[in-house]
Tab-separated table of C-alpha atoms in Angstrom:
chain	number	residue	atom	x	y	z
T	1	UNK	CA	25.601	13.584	-12.957
T	2	UNK	CA	22.274	14.508	-11.416
T	3	UNK	CA	20.905	15.854	-8.158
T	4	UNK	CA	17.239	15.005	-7.600
T	5	UNK	CA	14.438	15.894	-5.264
T	6	UNK	CA	12.431	13.426	-3.245
T	7	UNK	CA	9.727	13.873	-0.663
T	8	UNK	CA	10.882	15.585	2.512
T	9	UNK	CA	11.157	14.161	5.942
T	10	UNK	CA	14.177	11.920	5.431
T	11	UNK	CA	17.579	11.859	7.101
T	12	UNK	CA	20.758	11.968	5.041
T	13	UNK	CA	24.154	10.305	4.971
T	14	UNK	CA	26.821	10.275	2.321
T	15	UNK	CA	28.875	7.839	0.278
T	16	UNK	CA	31.858	8.614	-1.858
T	17	UNK	CA	31.640	8.711	-5.625
T	18	UNK	CA	30.255	11.036	-8.205
T	19	UNK	CA	26.458	11.215	-7.461
T	20	UNK	CA	24.748	13.003	-4.657
T	21	UNK	CA	21.309	11.347	-4.158
T	22	UNK	CA	18.602	11.717	-1.572
T	23	UNK	CA	16.663	8.422	-1.764
T	24	UNK	CA	14.477	7.637	1.251
T	25	UNK	CA	16.835	9.205	3.707
T	26	UNK	CA	20.167	8.520	1.991
T	27	UNK	CA	22.578	10.904	0.383
T	28	UNK	CA	24.750	9.011	-2.119
T	29	UNK	CA	27.459	10.461	-4.310
T	30	UNK	CA	27.975	8.798	-7.680
T	31	UNK	CA	27.844	11.112	-10.732
T	32	UNK	CA	24.585	12.778	-10.158
T	33	UNK	CA	23.029	14.103	-7.001
T	34	UNK	CA	19.694	14.632	-5.327
T	35	UNK	CA	19.373	17.443	-2.873
T	36	UNK	CA	17.158	19.064	-0.282
T	37	UNK	CA	17.582	22.201	1.750
T	38	UNK	CA	18.580	22.203	5.420
T	39	UNK	CA	17.485	19.095	7.308
T	40	UNK	CA	15.120	21.068	9.545
T	41	UNK	CA	12.960	22.082	6.596
T	42	UNK	CA	10.825	18.887	6.307
T	43	UNK	CA	10.041	18.793	10.018
T	44	UNK	CA	9.230	22.505	9.877
T	45	UNK	CA	6.702	21.913	7.078
T	46	UNK	CA	5.160	19.006	9.003
T	47	UNK	CA	4.849	21.206	12.092
T	48	UNK	CA	3.222	23.980	10.043
T	49	UNK	CA	0.684	21.518	8.663
T	50	UNK	CA	-0.184	20.282	12.154
T	51	UNK	CA	-0.839	23.869	13.197
T	52	UNK	CA	-2.894	24.425	10.041
T	53	UNK	CA	-5.083	21.428	10.906
T	54	UNK	CA	-5.796	22.854	14.366
T	55	UNK	CA	-6.632	26.242	12.853
T	56	UNK	CA	-8.989	24.707	10.331
T	57	UNK	CA	-10.718	22.551	12.951
T	58	UNK	CA	-11.337	25.600	15.151
T	59	UNK	CA	-12.683	27.567	12.184
T	60	UNK	CA	-14.896	24.638	11.141
T	61	UNK	CA	-16.588	24.304	14.544
T	62	UNK	CA	-17.062	28.063	14.842
T	63	UNK	CA	-18.400	28.418	11.301
T	64	UNK	CA	-20.909	25.580	11.705
T	65	UNK	CA	-22.297	27.154	14.880
T	66	UNK	CA	-22.681	30.623	13.386
T	67	UNK	CA	-24.087	29.305	10.084
T	68	UNK	CA	-26.964	27.693	11.954
T	69	UNK	CA	-27.647	30.904	13.880
T	70	UNK	CA	-27.561	33.062	10.739
T	71	UNK	CA	-29.773	30.684	8.739
T	72	UNK	CA	-32.452	30.819	11.429
T	73	UNK	CA	-31.980	34.560	11.900
T	74	UNK	CA	-32.157	35.291	8.169
T	75	UNK	CA	-35.367	33.296	7.815
T	76	UNK	CA	-37.023	35.002	10.787
T	77	UNK	CA	-35.962	38.545	9.790
T	78	UNK	CA	-36.490	38.120	5.997
T	79	UNK	CA	-32.973	39.451	5.300
T	80	UNK	CA	-31.422	38.310	2.009
T	81	UNK	CA	-28.014	39.632	3.077
T	82	UNK	CA	-28.166	37.569	6.264
T	83	UNK	CA	-29.402	34.454	4.457
T	84	UNK	CA	-26.685	34.935	1.818
T	85	UNK	CA	-24.131	35.065	4.586
T	86	UNK	CA	-25.582	31.899	6.125
T	87	UNK	CA	-25.524	30.165	2.745
T	88	UNK	CA	-21.943	31.210	2.262
T	89	UNK	CA	-21.066	29.792	5.646
T	90	UNK	CA	-22.716	26.474	4.766
T	91	UNK	CA	-20.420	26.193	1.765
T	92	UNK	CA	-17.572	27.183	4.075
T	93	UNK	CA	-18.322	24.170	6.249
T	94	UNK	CA	-17.775	21.819	3.321
T	95	UNK	CA	-14.761	23.841	2.139
T	96	UNK	CA	-13.132	23.759	5.582
T	97	UNK	CA	-13.827	20.043	5.918
T	98	UNK	CA	-12.274	19.458	2.501
T	99	UNK	CA	-9.248	21.540	3.472
T	100	UNK	CA	-8.791	19.452	6.611
T	101	UNK	CA	-9.015	16.280	4.547
T	102	UNK	CA	-6.457	17.636	2.073
T	103	UNK	CA	-4.001	18.459	4.868
T	104	UNK	CA	-4.436	14.968	6.275
T	105	UNK	CA	-3.672	13.486	2.852
T	106	UNK	CA	-0.672	15.823	2.470
T	107	UNK	CA	0.808	14.309	5.622
T	108	UNK	CA	0.704	10.772	4.236
T	109	UNK	CA	4.139	9.415	3.289
T	110	UNK	CA	5.275	8.921	-0.296
T	111	UNK	CA	5.229	5.463	-1.838
T	112	UNK	CA	6.540	3.773	-4.976
T	113	UNK	CA	3.569	5.002	-7.017
T	114	UNK	CA	3.135	8.507	-5.590
T	115	UNK	CA	6.767	9.506	-5.148
T	116	UNK	CA	5.907	13.045	-4.032
T	117	UNK	CA	3.214	11.826	-1.665
T	118	UNK	CA	-0.131	13.638	-1.581
T	119	UNK	CA	1.038	17.243	-1.449
T	120	UNK	CA	-1.029	18.234	-4.483
T	121	UNK	CA	-4.254	17.351	-2.634
T	122	UNK	CA	-3.811	20.699	-0.919
T	123	UNK	CA	-3.725	22.485	-4.288
T	124	UNK	CA	-6.748	20.574	-5.615
T	125	UNK	CA	-8.644	21.577	-2.482
T	126	UNK	CA	-7.713	25.229	-3.009
T	127	UNK	CA	-8.904	25.045	-6.629
T	128	UNK	CA	-12.211	23.484	-5.575
T	129	UNK	CA	-12.722	26.152	-2.901
T	130	UNK	CA	-12.120	28.918	-5.427
T	131	UNK	CA	-14.609	27.415	-7.879
T	132	UNK	CA	-17.126	26.973	-5.063
T	133	UNK	CA	-16.811	30.649	-4.149
T	134	UNK	CA	-17.414	31.701	-7.755
T	135	UNK	CA	-20.531	29.542	-7.968
T	136	UNK	CA	-21.830	30.880	-4.671
T	137	UNK	CA	-21.478	34.514	-5.712
T	138	UNK	CA	-23.431	33.809	-8.894
T	139	UNK	CA	-26.336	32.527	-6.775
T	140	UNK	CA	-26.156	35.545	-4.449
T	141	UNK	CA	-26.181	38.006	-7.368
T	142	UNK	CA	-29.203	36.257	-8.885
T	143	UNK	CA	-31.123	36.431	-5.601
T	144	UNK	CA	-30.121	40.080	-5.174
T	145	UNK	CA	-31.472	40.883	-8.632
T	146	UNK	CA	-34.813	39.346	-7.639
T	147	UNK	CA	-34.877	41.538	-4.523
T	148	UNK	CA	-34.090	44.633	-6.601
T	149	UNK	CA	-37.211	43.960	-8.617
T	150	UNK	CA	-39.352	43.355	-5.524
T	151	UNK	CA	-37.831	44.895	-2.354
T	152	UNK	CA	-39.112	43.272	0.837
T	153	UNK	CA	-39.184	44.693	4.391
T	154	UNK	CA	-36.575	43.397	6.834
T	155	UNK	CA	-36.650	43.074	10.648
T	156	UNK	CA	-33.611	45.208	11.325
T	157	UNK	CA	-33.017	44.682	15.063
T	158	UNK	CA	-32.658	40.883	15.093
T	159	UNK	CA	-30.843	41.068	11.753
T	160	UNK	CA	-28.174	43.367	13.226
T	161	UNK	CA	-27.750	41.257	16.379
T	162	UNK	CA	-27.209	38.035	14.436
T	163	UNK	CA	-24.806	39.791	12.045
T	164	UNK	CA	-22.809	41.208	14.972
T	165	UNK	CA	-22.433	37.780	16.577
T	166	UNK	CA	-21.413	36.318	13.215
T	167	UNK	CA	-18.836	39.056	12.688
T	168	UNK	CA	-17.246	38.426	16.091
T	169	UNK	CA	-16.997	34.706	15.342
T	170	UNK	CA	-15.553	35.321	11.874
T	171	UNK	CA	-12.914	37.698	13.215
T	172	UNK	CA	-11.859	35.066	15.742
T	173	UNK	CA	-11.565	32.467	12.961
T	174	UNK	CA	-9.596	34.870	10.745
T	175	UNK	CA	-7.166	35.452	13.589
T	176	UNK	CA	-6.402	31.728	13.645
T	177	UNK	CA	-6.245	31.225	9.886
T	178	UNK	CA	-4.149	34.178	8.710
T	179	UNK	CA	-0.809	32.978	10.149
T	180	UNK	CA	0.014	30.505	7.374
T	181	UNK	CA	1.567	30.254	3.891
T	182	UNK	CA	-0.597	27.280	2.890
T	183	UNK	CA	-2.600	27.855	-0.301
T	184	UNK	CA	-5.189	25.422	0.988
T	185	UNK	CA	-5.661	27.307	4.269
T	186	UNK	CA	-5.594	30.553	2.297
T	187	UNK	CA	-8.653	29.284	0.444
T	188	UNK	CA	-10.383	28.627	3.761
T	189	UNK	CA	-9.254	32.073	4.963
T	190	UNK	CA	-10.925	33.672	1.930
T	191	UNK	CA	-14.153	31.827	2.680
T	192	UNK	CA	-14.188	33.127	6.258
T	193	UNK	CA	-13.119	36.611	5.096
T	194	UNK	CA	-16.098	36.621	2.760
T	195	UNK	CA	-18.302	35.778	5.737
T	196	UNK	CA	-16.791	38.589	7.804
T	197	UNK	CA	-17.343	41.089	4.984
T	198	UNK	CA	-20.898	39.810	4.638
T	199	UNK	CA	-21.496	40.452	8.333
T	200	UNK	CA	-20.076	43.973	8.023
T	201	UNK	CA	-22.264	44.570	4.989
T	202	UNK	CA	-25.320	43.327	6.840
T	203	UNK	CA	-24.616	45.682	9.753
T	204	UNK	CA	-24.063	48.668	7.453
T	205	UNK	CA	-27.173	47.796	5.483
T	206	UNK	CA	-29.233	47.482	8.659
T	207	UNK	CA	-28.106	50.943	9.746
T	208	UNK	CA	-28.946	52.539	6.394
T	209	UNK	CA	-32.336	50.825	6.208
T	210	UNK	CA	-33.136	51.895	9.774
T	211	UNK	CA	-32.416	55.529	8.883
T	212	UNK	CA	-33.953	55.677	5.407
T	213	UNK	CA	-36.341	52.761	4.993
T	214	UNK	CA	-34.638	51.862	1.681
T	215	UNK	CA	-34.919	48.084	1.709
T	216	UNK	CA	-33.231	47.938	-1.682
T	217	UNK	CA	-29.982	48.416	0.275
T	218	UNK	CA	-30.183	44.768	1.413
T	219	UNK	CA	-29.600	43.244	-2.073
T	220	UNK	CA	-27.174	46.040	-2.961
T	221	UNK	CA	-24.948	45.116	-0.019
T	222	UNK	CA	-25.108	41.474	-1.132
T	223	UNK	CA	-23.806	42.376	-4.602
T	224	UNK	CA	-20.958	44.511	-3.226
T	225	UNK	CA	-19.909	41.646	-0.962
T	226	UNK	CA	-20.034	39.268	-3.931
T	227	UNK	CA	-17.630	41.458	-5.916
T	228	UNK	CA	-15.055	41.306	-3.111
T	229	UNK	CA	-15.444	37.532	-2.851
T	230	UNK	CA	-15.038	37.078	-6.618
T	231	UNK	CA	-11.729	38.983	-6.674
T	232	UNK	CA	-10.237	36.723	-3.994
T	233	UNK	CA	-11.665	33.583	-5.600
T	234	UNK	CA	-10.200	34.408	-9.015
T	235	UNK	CA	-6.760	34.914	-7.474
T	236	UNK	CA	-7.027	31.619	-5.609
T	237	UNK	CA	-8.071	29.706	-8.739
T	238	UNK	CA	-5.305	31.358	-10.764
T	239	UNK	CA	-2.637	30.457	-8.201
T	240	UNK	CA	-3.866	26.863	-7.931
T	241	UNK	CA	-3.903	26.465	-11.724
T	242	UNK	CA	-0.361	27.871	-11.904
T	243	UNK	CA	0.817	25.192	-9.472
T	244	UNK	CA	-0.956	22.424	-11.392
T	245	UNK	CA	0.601	23.689	-14.642
T	246	UNK	CA	3.989	23.764	-12.869
T	247	UNK	CA	4.496	27.450	-13.590
T	248	UNK	CA	7.502	29.255	-12.109
T	249	UNK	CA	6.614	30.385	-8.542
T	250	UNK	CA	5.670	34.062	-8.272
T	251	UNK	CA	8.627	34.899	-6.015
T	252	UNK	CA	11.200	33.308	-8.363
T	253	UNK	CA	12.757	35.072	-11.361
T	254	UNK	CA	14.071	32.395	-13.721
T	255	UNK	CA	16.785	34.633	-15.160
T	256	UNK	CA	18.055	35.367	-11.650
T	257	UNK	CA	18.207	31.632	-10.944
T	258	UNK	CA	20.179	31.055	-14.134
T	259	UNK	CA	22.564	33.884	-13.266
T	260	UNK	CA	23.102	32.397	-9.806
T	261	UNK	CA	23.920	28.980	-11.289
T	262	UNK	CA	26.315	30.500	-13.817
T	263	UNK	CA	28.205	32.210	-10.992
T	264	UNK	CA	29.059	28.881	-9.364
T	265	UNK	CA	32.747	28.114	-9.837
T	266	UNK	CA	33.291	25.598	-12.632
T	267	UNK	CA	29.901	26.034	-14.357
T	268	UNK	CA	30.174	27.265	-17.956
T	269	UNK	CA	26.557	26.881	-19.131
T	270	UNK	CA	23.033	26.136	-17.879
T	271	UNK	CA	20.152	24.615	-19.840
T	272	UNK	CA	16.910	22.650	-19.322
T	273	UNK	CA	16.196	24.860	-16.303
T	274	UNK	CA	12.805	24.357	-14.651
T	275	UNK	CA	11.409	25.685	-11.367
T	276	UNK	CA	7.971	24.744	-10.050
T	277	UNK	CA	5.841	24.421	-6.930
T	278	UNK	CA	5.072	21.004	-5.454
T	279	UNK	CA	2.741	22.421	-2.804
T	280	UNK	CA	2.477	25.554	-0.670
T	281	UNK	CA	5.974	26.487	0.521
T	282	UNK	CA	7.581	23.502	-1.220
T	283	UNK	CA	9.555	24.375	-4.373
T	284	UNK	CA	11.572	22.250	-6.787
T	285	UNK	CA	14.164	22.824	-9.500
T	286	UNK	CA	15.773	20.738	-12.221
T	287	UNK	CA	18.642	21.859	-14.447
T	288	UNK	CA	21.607	20.691	-16.511
T	289	UNK	CA	24.932	22.309	-15.605
T	290	UNK	CA	27.794	22.195	-18.080
T	291	UNK	CA	31.194	21.987	-16.375
T	292	UNK	CA	34.160	23.477	-18.228
T	293	UNK	CA	36.712	20.879	-17.122
T	294	UNK	CA	35.409	17.914	-15.089
T	295	UNK	CA	38.981	16.861	-14.314
T	296	UNK	CA	39.577	20.093	-12.401
T	297	UNK	CA	36.131	20.847	-10.932
T	298	UNK	CA	34.879	19.068	-7.835
T	299	UNK	CA	31.322	17.988	-8.612
T	300	UNK	CA	30.396	17.545	-4.958
T	301	UNK	CA	31.444	21.133	-4.253
T	302	UNK	CA	29.369	22.374	-7.201
T	303	UNK	CA	26.294	20.473	-6.009
T	304	UNK	CA	26.693	21.638	-2.426
T	305	UNK	CA	27.151	25.266	-3.486
T	306	UNK	CA	24.165	25.181	-5.849
T	307	UNK	CA	21.893	23.532	-3.299
T	308	UNK	CA	22.613	26.019	-0.527
T	309	UNK	CA	22.486	29.085	-2.789
T	310	UNK	CA	19.105	28.059	-4.209
T	311	UNK	CA	17.653	27.518	-0.763
T	312	UNK	CA	19.067	30.713	0.730
T	313	UNK	CA	18.058	32.947	-2.203
T	314	UNK	CA	14.785	31.416	-3.382
T	315	UNK	CA	13.659	28.885	-0.762
T	316	UNK	CA	14.075	26.037	-3.283
T	317	UNK	CA	14.862	22.911	-1.292
T	318	UNK	CA	14.241	20.123	-3.846
T	319	UNK	CA	16.826	20.088	-6.610
T	320	UNK	CA	17.594	17.767	-9.501
T	321	UNK	CA	20.914	18.756	-11.080
T	322	UNK	CA	22.549	16.954	-13.998
T	323	UNK	CA	26.217	17.816	-14.469
T	324	UNK	CA	27.675	17.425	-17.959
T	325	UNK	CA	30.961	17.989	-19.742
T	326	UNK	CA	31.156	20.375	-22.703
T	327	UNK	CA	31.549	17.388	-25.055
T	328	UNK	CA	28.451	15.561	-23.816
T	329	UNK	CA	26.185	14.622	-26.760
T	330	UNK	CA	22.476	15.219	-26.084
T	331	UNK	CA	19.953	12.826	-27.583
T	332	UNK	CA	17.093	15.329	-27.446
T	333	UNK	CA	16.579	19.057	-27.859
T	334	UNK	CA	18.452	21.356	-25.479
T	335	UNK	CA	16.566	24.396	-24.205
């Protein structure tokens, strides 16, 4: 008896028997069951993704405008920090566009070949953004090293004005992007955060250079900004790789999940337990539950209890549960 997960966004109705399936909007009961969390969950995720697309589009337009201004300003003022910020924003334009494309793909329905749809496009986009950030910081550090060897004078007034305008735009974009749990949008958020920190660094550097005349501060600020960007990029890449490797989500303790399943009335053992992330905010579980006495236990009640407990405690709304008797003979290894 099994309960399995399928892509969200379907309605449910039930049939008597021993399975509880969710197949393209149907909830059948015949010996194994497929389950999702509360019916509002799929529509909630779809609504969140629509909002994420609007946030990303706003950030994309704003970033493209400021990138052009900073590129021109950096060239005219001879500021490496400002040009680094402009270069970062140019990569942000492609990253934001890719994030928008990934969210569009994620909204496409599942089919017979891609049964989970295109949710993982969001994770691939996040991974690409993280790698792009790491590559960008390497370029910035190299350019900063060249400036350390040969410091060049900088036109501080125009440099500060352009940086201030860029900072205001970045803060506006961050305000739109921070209200989300999407890993993909988080990647875009980190790009824009890097830009905001760059603008702050440019302003601080301009002030120090105005007071001291130490033009070596310009590349130094660039390196400090790069360190902050690298930390966020490494975390983003790590989280994306964890999802692609189907690691247990960070907020889920596998032993706690097993304990919860064992506490369900009628369950005597749990094995082949797996929990993973399909995409940001979308979690799945598969497990085999051993029932002490199938003649006494109501399998539908067990499935219903498990499904609701997993969603309430861990936010897991896609479950695949196989229910077995204690005498069931496994063909493969049990773990």
